[in-house]
PDB file of C-alpha atoms and ligand atoms in Angstrom:
ATOM      1  CA  MET A   1      55.513  43.675  46.705  1.00 51.00           C
ATOM      2  CA  ARG A   2      58.164  44.133  44.035  1.00 56.00           C
ATOM      3  CA  ARG A   3      57.393  47.768  43.987  1.00 59.00           C
ATOM      4  CA  LEU A   4      57.789  48.064  47.717  1.00 54.00           C
ATOM      5  CA  LYS A   5      61.108  46.269  47.539  1.00 58.00           C
ATOM      6  CA  LYS A   6      62.266  48.588  44.841  1.00 57.00           C
ATOM      7  CA  SER A   7      61.354  51.723  46.705  1.00 56.00           C
ATOM      8  CA  LEU A   8      62.929  50.359  49.863  1.00 52.00           C
ATOM      9  CA  LEU A   9      66.089  49.670  47.912  1.00 52.00           C
ATOM     10  CA  LEU A  10      65.982  53.148  46.468  1.00 52.00           C
ATOM     11  CA  LEU A  11      65.462  54.636  49.895  1.00 51.00           C
ATOM     12  CA  SER A  12      68.387  52.762  51.367  1.00 52.00           C
ATOM     13  CA  LEU A  13      70.542  53.754  48.403  1.00 50.00           C
ATOM     14  CA  ILE A  14      69.653  57.386  48.920  1.00 49.00           C
ATOM     15  CA  SER A  15      70.397  57.279  52.614  1.00 47.00           C
ATOM     16  CA  LEU A  16      73.630  55.409  51.931  1.00 49.00           C
ATOM     17  CA  THR A  17      74.834  57.938  49.423  1.00 47.00           C
ATOM     18  CA  SER A  18      73.875  60.913  51.505  1.00 44.00           C
ATOM     19  CA  PHE A  19      75.672  59.318  54.421  1.00 47.00           C
ATOM     20  CA  THR A  20      78.798  58.591  52.432  1.00 44.00           C
ATOM     21  CA  PHE A  21      78.818  61.948  50.688  1.00 46.00           C
ATOM     22  CA  ALA A  22      80.396  63.561  53.677  1.00 40.00           C
ATOM     23  CA  GLN A  23      82.991  60.841  53.886  1.00 51.00           C
ATOM     24  CA  ASP A  24      85.523  62.351  51.545  1.00 81.00           C
ATOM     25  CA  SER A  25      87.300  59.109  50.770  1.00 95.00           C
ATOM     26  CA  VAL A  26      90.275  58.817  48.446  1.00 96.00           C
ATOM     27  CA  ILE A  27      92.096  56.116  46.492  1.00 97.00           C
ATOM     28  CA  ASN A  28      95.347  55.194  48.226  1.00 96.00           C
ATOM     29  CA  GLU A  29      97.397  54.151  45.206  1.00 95.00           C
ATOM     30  CA  ARG A  30      96.943  53.660  41.481  1.00 95.00           C
ATOM     31  CA  THR A  31      94.206  51.052  41.377  1.00 93.00           C
ATOM     32  CA  LYS A  32      93.277  48.705  38.562  1.00 91.00           C
ATOM     33  CA  ILE A  33      89.679  48.639  37.405  1.00 89.00           C
ATOM     34  CA  LEU A  34      88.983  44.940  37.119  1.00 80.00           C
ATOM     35  CA  GLN A  35      85.848  43.329  35.771  1.00 79.00           C
ATOM     36  CA  ASN A  36      85.605  39.529  35.646  1.00 79.00           C
ATOM     37  CA  GLY A  37      89.363  39.367  35.796  1.00 78.00           C
ATOM     38  CA  LYS A  38      89.744  41.738  32.849  1.00 85.00           C
ATOM     39  CA  ASP A  39      91.941  44.780  33.333  1.00 89.00           C
ATOM     40  CA  LEU A  40      89.962  47.759  32.040  1.00 92.00           C
ATOM     41  CA  GLY A  41      92.145  50.623  33.200  1.00 94.00           C
ATOM     42  CA  PHE A  42      93.038  52.395  36.405  1.00 96.00           C
ATOM     43  CA  ILE A  43      92.051  55.039  38.939  1.00 96.00           C
ATOM     44  CA  THR A  44      94.789  57.393  40.126  1.00 97.00           C
ATOM     45  CA  VAL A  45      96.071  57.862  43.665  1.00 98.00           C
ATOM     46  CA  LEU A  46      94.351  60.629  45.683  1.00 98.00           C
ATOM     47  CA  THR A  47      91.240  60.570  43.500  1.00 97.00           C
ATOM     48  CA  PRO A  48      88.205  61.581  45.556  1.00 96.00           C
ATOM     49  CA  ILE A  49      85.472  58.956  45.686  1.00 96.00           C
ATOM     50  CA  ASP A  50      82.156  58.273  47.352  1.00 96.00           C
ATOM     51  CA  VAL A  51      81.956  54.892  48.975  1.00 95.00           C
ATOM     52  CA  VAL A  52      78.543  53.471  48.152  1.00 95.00           C
ATOM     53  CA  LYS A  53      79.018  50.116  49.826  1.00 94.00           C
ATOM     54  CA  LYS A  54      81.953  48.652  51.686  1.00 92.00           C
ATOM     55  CA  GLN A  55      82.565  45.023  52.520  1.00 91.00           C
ATOM     56  CA  ALA A  56      85.620  43.273  53.884  1.00 91.00           C
ATOM     57  CA  ASN A  57      87.252  42.711  50.490  1.00 92.00           C
ATOM     58  CA  LYS A  58      85.234  44.559  47.876  1.00 92.00           C
ATOM     59  CA  ALA A  59      83.800  48.047  47.811  1.00 92.00           C
ATOM     60  CA  THR A  60      81.395  49.781  45.469  1.00 93.00           C
ATOM     61  CA  ILE A  61      82.542  53.289  44.746  1.00 94.00           C
ATOM     62  CA  LYS A  62      81.361  56.279  42.777  1.00 95.00           C
ATOM     63  CA  ILE A  63      83.567  58.739  40.902  1.00 96.00           C
ATOM     64  CA  LYS A  64      82.412  62.016  39.407  1.00 96.00           C
ATOM     65  CA  GLY A  65      84.340  63.792  36.703  1.00 97.00           C
ATOM     66  CA  TYR A  66      84.463  64.956  33.110  1.00 98.00           C
ATOM     67  CA  ARG A  67      85.527  63.392  29.831  1.00 97.00           C
ATOM     68  CA  LEU A  68      85.939  64.597  26.297  1.00 96.00           C
ATOM     69  CA  GLU A  69      83.258  63.411  23.917  1.00 95.00           C
ATOM     70  CA  ASN A  70      85.979  62.592  21.381  1.00 94.00           C
ATOM     71  CA  TYR A  71      88.264  60.854  23.849  1.00 95.00           C
ATOM     72  CA  PRO A  72      86.108  59.291  26.555  1.00 96.00           C
ATOM     73  CA  GLN A  73      88.889  57.057  27.928  1.00 97.00           C
ATOM     74  CA  MET A  74      90.181  59.741  30.267  1.00 97.00           C
ATOM     75  CA  ILE A  75      88.136  60.966  33.227  1.00 97.00           C
ATOM     76  CA  VAL A  76      89.417  64.237  34.687  1.00 98.00           C
ATOM     77  CA  ARG A  77      88.385  66.591  37.463  1.00 97.00           C
ATOM     78  CA  ASP A  78      86.621  69.112  35.241  1.00 95.00           C
ATOM     79  CA  LEU A  79      86.929  70.764  31.850  1.00 93.00           C
ATOM     80  CA  LYS A  80      89.309  73.452  33.095  1.00 94.00           C
ATOM     81  CA  ARG A  81      91.391  71.364  35.482  1.00 97.00           C
ATOM     82  CA  LYS A  82      92.640  68.197  33.868  1.00 97.00           C
ATOM     83  CA  GLU A  83      93.663  66.319  36.953  1.00 98.00           C
ATOM     84  CA  LEU A  84      93.451  62.680  35.889  1.00 98.00           C
ATOM     85  CA  TYR A  85      90.968  60.624  37.909  1.00 97.00           C
ATOM     86  CA  ALA A  86      90.684  57.463  35.841  1.00 97.00           C
ATOM     87  CA  GLU A  87      91.827  56.095  32.535  1.00 97.00           C
ATOM     88  CA  PHE A  88      90.278  53.292  30.550  1.00 96.00           C
ATOM     89  CA  LYS A  89      91.964  51.211  27.865  1.00 95.00           C
ATOM     90  CA  ASP A  90      89.094  51.648  25.447  1.00 94.00           C
ATOM     91  CA  GLU A  91      86.043  53.811  24.791  1.00 94.00           C
ATOM     92  CA  GLU A  92      83.688  50.945  25.330  1.00 92.00           C
ATOM     93  CA  SER A  93      84.565  50.441  29.001  1.00 91.00           C
ATOM     94  CA  SER A  94      84.430  54.149  29.708  1.00 91.00           C
ATOM     95  CA  ASN A  95      80.975  54.356  28.172  1.00 91.00           C
ATOM     96  CA  LYS A  96      79.869  51.289  30.041  1.00 89.00           C
ATOM     97  CA  TYR A  97      80.949  52.447  33.488  1.00 90.00           C
ATOM     98  CA  PHE A  98      80.380  56.188  33.287  1.00 93.00           C
ATOM     99  CA  LYS A  99      77.063  57.710  32.482  1.00 94.00           C
ATOM    100  CA  THR A 100      76.667  61.232  31.182  1.00 96.00           C
ATOM    101  CA  ILE A 101      74.815  63.648  33.427  1.00 97.00           C
ATOM    102  CA  LYS A 102      75.277  66.787  31.374  1.00 98.00           C
ATOM    103  CA  LYS A 103      77.149  68.058  28.313  1.00 98.00           C
ATOM    104  CA  HIS A 104      79.309  71.177  28.307  1.00 97.00           C
ATOM    105  CA  GLU A 105      81.184  73.068  25.615  1.00 96.00           C
ATOM    106  CA  ASP A 106      84.574  74.568  26.474  1.00 94.00           C
ATOM    107  CA  ASP A 107      86.198  77.749  25.114  1.00 94.00           C
ATOM    108  CA  TYR A 108      87.684  75.795  22.213  1.00 94.00           C
ATOM    109  CA  GLY A 109      84.353  74.342  21.135  1.00 96.00           C
ATOM    110  CA  GLU A 110      85.196  70.885  22.509  1.00 96.00           C
ATOM    111  CA  ILE A 111      82.292  68.926  23.953  1.00 97.00           C
ATOM    112  CA  TRP A 112      82.746  67.531  27.465  1.00 97.00           C
ATOM    113  CA  HIS A 113      80.542  65.080  29.294  1.00 97.00           C
ATOM    114  CA  GLU A 114      80.009  65.531  32.990  1.00 98.00           C
ATOM    115  CA  VAL A 115      79.933  61.917  34.141  1.00 97.00           C
ATOM    116  CA  GLU A 116      79.624  59.649  37.111  1.00 96.00           C
ATOM    117  CA  GLY A 117      80.589  56.036  37.360  1.00 93.00           C
ATOM    118  CA  VAL A 118      80.037  53.240  39.817  1.00 90.00           C
ATOM    119  CA  PHE A 119      82.231  50.189  40.078  1.00 87.00           C
ATOM    120  CA  THR A 120      83.844  47.691  42.353  1.00 89.00           C
ATOM    121  CA  ILE A 121      87.389  47.885  43.639  1.00 91.00           C
ATOM    122  CA  ASP A 122      89.344  46.132  46.365  1.00 92.00           C
ATOM    123  CA  THR A 123      88.545  47.659  49.740  1.00 94.00           C
ATOM    124  CA  LYS A 124      92.273  47.840  50.469  1.00 95.00           C
ATOM    125  CA  ASN A 125      92.590  50.500  47.747  1.00 96.00           C
ATOM    126  CA  ILE A 126      90.483  52.970  49.715  1.00 96.00           C
ATOM    127  CA  ALA A 127      92.698  55.056  52.001  1.00 96.00           C
ATOM    128  CA  LYS A 128      91.976  54.143  55.620  1.00 93.00           C
ATOM    129  CA  ASN A 129      93.184  57.537  56.709  1.00 95.00           C
ATOM    130  CA  PRO A 130      92.965  60.165  53.924  1.00 95.00           C
ATOM    131  CA  ASP A 131      94.677  62.855  56.035  1.00 95.00           C
ATOM    132  CA  LYS A 132      97.654  60.612  56.625  1.00 96.00           C
ATOM    133  CA  LEU A 133      97.925  59.839  52.910  1.00 97.00           C
ATOM    134  CA  LYS A 134      97.756  63.548  52.073  1.00 97.00           C
ATOM    135  CA  LEU A 135     100.488  64.262  54.591  1.00 97.00           C
ATOM    136  CA  LYS A 136     102.594  61.510  53.064  1.00 97.00           C
ATOM    137  CA  ALA A 137     102.112  63.076  49.618  1.00 98.00           C
ATOM    138  CA  LYS A 138     103.206  66.462  50.955  1.00 98.00           C
ATOM    139  CA  LYS A 139     106.318  64.984  52.609  1.00 98.00           C
ATOM    140  CA  THR A 140     107.213  62.979  49.517  1.00 97.00           C
ATOM    141  CA  TYR A 141     107.024  66.154  47.462  1.00 98.00           C
ATOM    142  CA  GLU A 142     109.092  68.142  49.938  1.00 97.00           C
ATOM    143  CA  GLN A 143     111.773  65.478  50.118  1.00 96.00           C
ATOM    144  CA  SER A 144     111.982  64.702  46.410  1.00 95.00           C
ATOM    145  CA  CYS A 145     111.900  68.238  45.084  1.00 96.00           C
ATOM    146  CA  SER A 146     114.071  70.284  47.416  1.00 95.00           C
ATOM    147  CA  MET A 147     117.435  68.603  46.855  1.00 92.00           C
ATOM    148  CA  CYS A 148     118.716  70.752  44.011  1.00 93.00           C
ATOM    149  CA  HIS A 149     116.740  73.963  44.395  1.00 94.00           C
ATOM    150  CA  HIS A 150     114.271  75.598  46.716  1.00 96.00           C
ATOM    151  CA  LEU A 151     111.042  73.694  46.887  1.00 97.00           C
ATOM    152  CA  PRO A 152     108.839  75.272  44.218  1.00 96.00           C
ATOM    153  CA  ALA A 153     105.558  76.647  45.590  1.00 97.00           C
ATOM    154  CA  SER A 154     102.740  74.309  44.611  1.00 97.00           C
ATOM    155  CA  ASN A 155     100.717  77.314  43.466  1.00 97.00           C
ATOM    156  CA  ALA A 156     103.468  78.494  41.104  1.00 97.00           C
ATOM    157  CA  TYR A 157     101.720  76.522  38.355  1.00 98.00           C
ATOM    158  CA  THR A 158      98.208  75.495  37.407  1.00 98.00           C
ATOM    159  CA  VAL A 159      96.633  72.053  37.519  1.00 98.00           C
ATOM    160  CA  ASN A 160      97.251  71.655  33.790  1.00 97.00           C
ATOM    161  CA  GLN A 161     100.834  72.923  33.905  1.00 98.00           C
ATOM    162  CA  TRP A 162     102.237  70.702  36.659  1.00 98.00           C
ATOM    163  CA  PRO A 163     102.435  67.362  34.795  1.00 97.00           C
ATOM    164  CA  GLN A 164     104.518  69.056  32.092  1.00 96.00           C
ATOM    165  CA  GLN A 165     106.814  70.618  34.724  1.00 96.00           C
ATOM    166  CA  ILE A 166     107.384  67.235  36.320  1.00 96.00           C
ATOM    167  CA  GLU A 167     108.041  65.623  32.947  1.00 94.00           C
ATOM    168  CA  SER A 168     110.706  68.191  32.130  1.00 93.00           C
ATOM    169  CA  MET A 169     112.283  67.521  35.534  1.00 92.00           C
ATOM    170  CA  MET A 170     112.613  63.836  34.684  1.00 92.00           C
ATOM    171  CA  GLU A 171     115.844  64.544  32.795  1.00 89.00           C
ATOM    172  CA  GLN A 172     117.399  65.442  36.137  1.00 89.00           C
ATOM    173  CA  VAL A 173     115.539  63.234  38.556  1.00 91.00           C
ATOM    174  CA  THR A 174     114.634  59.593  38.661  1.00 91.00           C
ATOM    175  CA  LEU A 175     111.483  58.816  40.564  1.00 93.00           C
ATOM    176  CA  GLU A 176     109.637  55.551  41.038  1.00 94.00           C
ATOM    177  CA  PRO A 177     106.402  55.705  39.000  1.00 94.00           C
ATOM    178  CA  LYS A 178     104.479  55.461  42.278  1.00 96.00           C
ATOM    179  CA  THR A 179     106.314  58.434  43.785  1.00 96.00           C
ATOM    180  CA  LYS A 180     105.979  60.443  40.615  1.00 96.00           C
ATOM    181  CA  ASN A 181     102.220  59.823  40.406  1.00 97.00           C
ATOM    182  CA  LEU A 182     101.783  60.810  44.042  1.00 97.00           C
ATOM    183  CA  ILE A 183     103.740  64.051  43.570  1.00 98.00           C
ATOM    184  CA  ILE A 184     101.845  64.992  40.404  1.00 98.00           C
ATOM    185  CA  LYS A 185      98.514  64.510  42.124  1.00 98.00           C
ATOM    186  CA  TYR A 186      99.636  66.365  45.238  1.00 98.00           C
ATOM    187  CA  LEU A 187     100.805  69.335  43.164  1.00 98.00           C
ATOM    188  CA  GLN A 188      97.652  69.367  41.064  1.00 98.00           C
ATOM    189  CA  GLN A 189      95.513  69.372  44.191  1.00 98.00           C
ATOM    190  CA  HIS A 190      97.491  72.348  45.543  1.00 98.00           C
ATOM    191  CA  ALA A 191      98.019  74.187  42.265  1.00 98.00           C
ATOM    192  CA  ALA A 192      97.233  77.867  41.665  1.00 98.00           C
ATOM    193  CA  ASP A 193      93.740  77.076  40.411  1.00 97.00           C
ATOM    194  CA  ALA A 194      93.081  73.956  42.514  1.00 96.00           C
ATOM    195  CA  LYS A 195      90.432  75.499  44.746  1.00 90.00           C
TER     196      LYS A 195
HETATM  197  C1  HEC B 201     118.633  66.455  40.613  1.00 81.24           C
HETATM  198  C2  HEC B 201     118.301  67.815  40.873  1.00 81.24           C
HETATM  199  C3  HEC B 201     116.847  68.217  40.826  1.00 81.24           C
HETATM  200  C4  HEC B 201     115.799  67.660  41.525  1.00 81.24           C
HETATM  201  C5  HEC B 201     115.835  66.498  42.506  1.00 81.24           C
HETATM  202  C6  HEC B 201     114.618  68.405  41.158  1.00 81.24           C
HETATM  203  N1  HEC B 201     114.937  69.390  40.294  1.00 81.24           N
HETATM  204 FE1  HEC B 201     113.686  70.828  39.575  1.00 81.24          FE
HETATM  205  N2  HEC B 201     115.228  71.708  38.609  1.00 81.24           N
HETATM  206  C7  HEC B 201     116.525  71.241  38.570  1.00 81.24           C
HETATM  207  C8  HEC B 201     117.322  72.124  37.722  1.00 81.24           C
HETATM  208  C9  HEC B 201     118.777  71.924  37.388  1.00 81.24           C
HETATM  209  C10 HEC B 201     116.452  73.145  37.290  1.00 81.24           C
HETATM  210  C11 HEC B 201     116.772  74.352  36.396  1.00 81.24           C
HETATM  211  C12 HEC B 201     117.003  73.946  34.971  1.00 81.24           C
HETATM  212  C13 HEC B 201     115.795  73.430  34.293  1.00 81.24           C
HETATM  213  O1  HEC B 201     114.769  74.134  34.251  1.00 81.24           O
HETATM  214  O2  HEC B 201     115.857  72.297  33.772  1.00 81.24           O
HETATM  215  C14 HEC B 201     115.150  72.863  37.875  1.00 81.24           C
HETATM  216  C15 HEC B 201     114.033  73.651  37.686  1.00 81.24           C
HETATM  217  C16 HEC B 201     112.783  73.365  38.185  1.00 81.24           C
HETATM  218  C17 HEC B 201     111.596  74.164  37.965  1.00 81.24           C
HETATM  219  C18 HEC B 201     111.546  75.480  37.260  1.00 81.24           C
HETATM  220  C19 HEC B 201     111.364  75.283  35.778  1.00 81.24           C
HETATM  221  C20 HEC B 201     111.164  76.599  35.074  1.00 81.24           C
HETATM  222  O3  HEC B 201     110.777  76.546  33.902  1.00 81.24           O
HETATM  223  O4  HEC B 201     111.394  77.645  35.673  1.00 81.24           O
HETATM  224  C21 HEC B 201     110.565  73.525  38.561  1.00 81.24           C
HETATM  225  C22 HEC B 201     109.106  73.966  38.591  1.00 81.24           C
HETATM  226  C23 HEC B 201     111.077  72.321  39.151  1.00 81.24           C
HETATM  227  N3  HEC B 201     112.432  72.266  38.928  1.00 81.24           N
HETATM  228  C24 HEC B 201     110.309  71.408  39.827  1.00 81.24           C
HETATM  229  C25 HEC B 201     110.820  70.279  40.449  1.00 81.24           C
HETATM  230  C26 HEC B 201     110.002  69.295  41.094  1.00 81.24           C
HETATM  231  C27 HEC B 201     108.494  69.327  41.202  1.00 81.24           C
HETATM  232  C28 HEC B 201     110.854  68.356  41.589  1.00 81.24           C
HETATM  233  C29 HEC B 201     110.486  67.103  42.326  1.00 81.24           C
HETATM  234  C30 HEC B 201     109.846  66.081  41.522  1.00 81.24           C
HETATM  235  C31 HEC B 201     112.209  68.762  41.244  1.00 81.24           C
HETATM  236  N4  HEC B 201     112.146  69.936  40.534  1.00 81.24           N
HETATM  237  C32 HEC B 201     113.354  68.081  41.604  1.00 81.24           C
HETATM  238  C33 HEC B 201     117.007  70.135  39.213  1.00 81.24           C
HETATM  239  C34 HEC B 201     116.276  69.305  40.050  1.00 81.24           C
END
């Protein structure tokens, strides 16, 4: 009986994930990772997620990414493109929530873990309309970055170069943290090596 239950559960999990795989959901703003009221870190805006289970208030989501063996707190898109997906306050939480699928070595001999993690967030932090959010990101970029010079082409820099470019711009421009985060993610997702 237990066995049957287990395999049924497994089956429904599989069908759920395969169903949600195509969903292409994203996080709609920087979202705290909370566990029993404890603030463990955050997930960035525009991070792609799989929705495993969605209820009115809480949703179970899955994130796939990479982290450095020596600095597991940061989860990024992959070992070449360091678009930040999630950041934990300590190693322990990162290790608890993300499990390693495979290890990779980069050109500098650094060891990376390909990881996936499942946790609960507020349902309101999943973008209801990802296309609308992406359009908003594009518009925010166009409006904020074309006042003093031509709008730089998003593919003028790589995923890893953009955050530095934005930082150096901060001497000239003041942006709300929320706006800045949205622009960084937009540019990284449209950078020269984004695809
Ligand atoms: C208040 C005016 C102002 C705004 C707004 C502004 N910039 Fe600039 N930007 C400058 C100036 C001045 C330079 C040239 C001098 C420099 O590099 O600091 C520049 C240069 C640049 C460069 C070229 C740097 C290089 O090394 O060639 C990039 C890329 C850039 N800006 C991106 C942005 C982005 C992205 C935004 C939106 C977040 C933005 N800028 C908003 C004033 C601005």
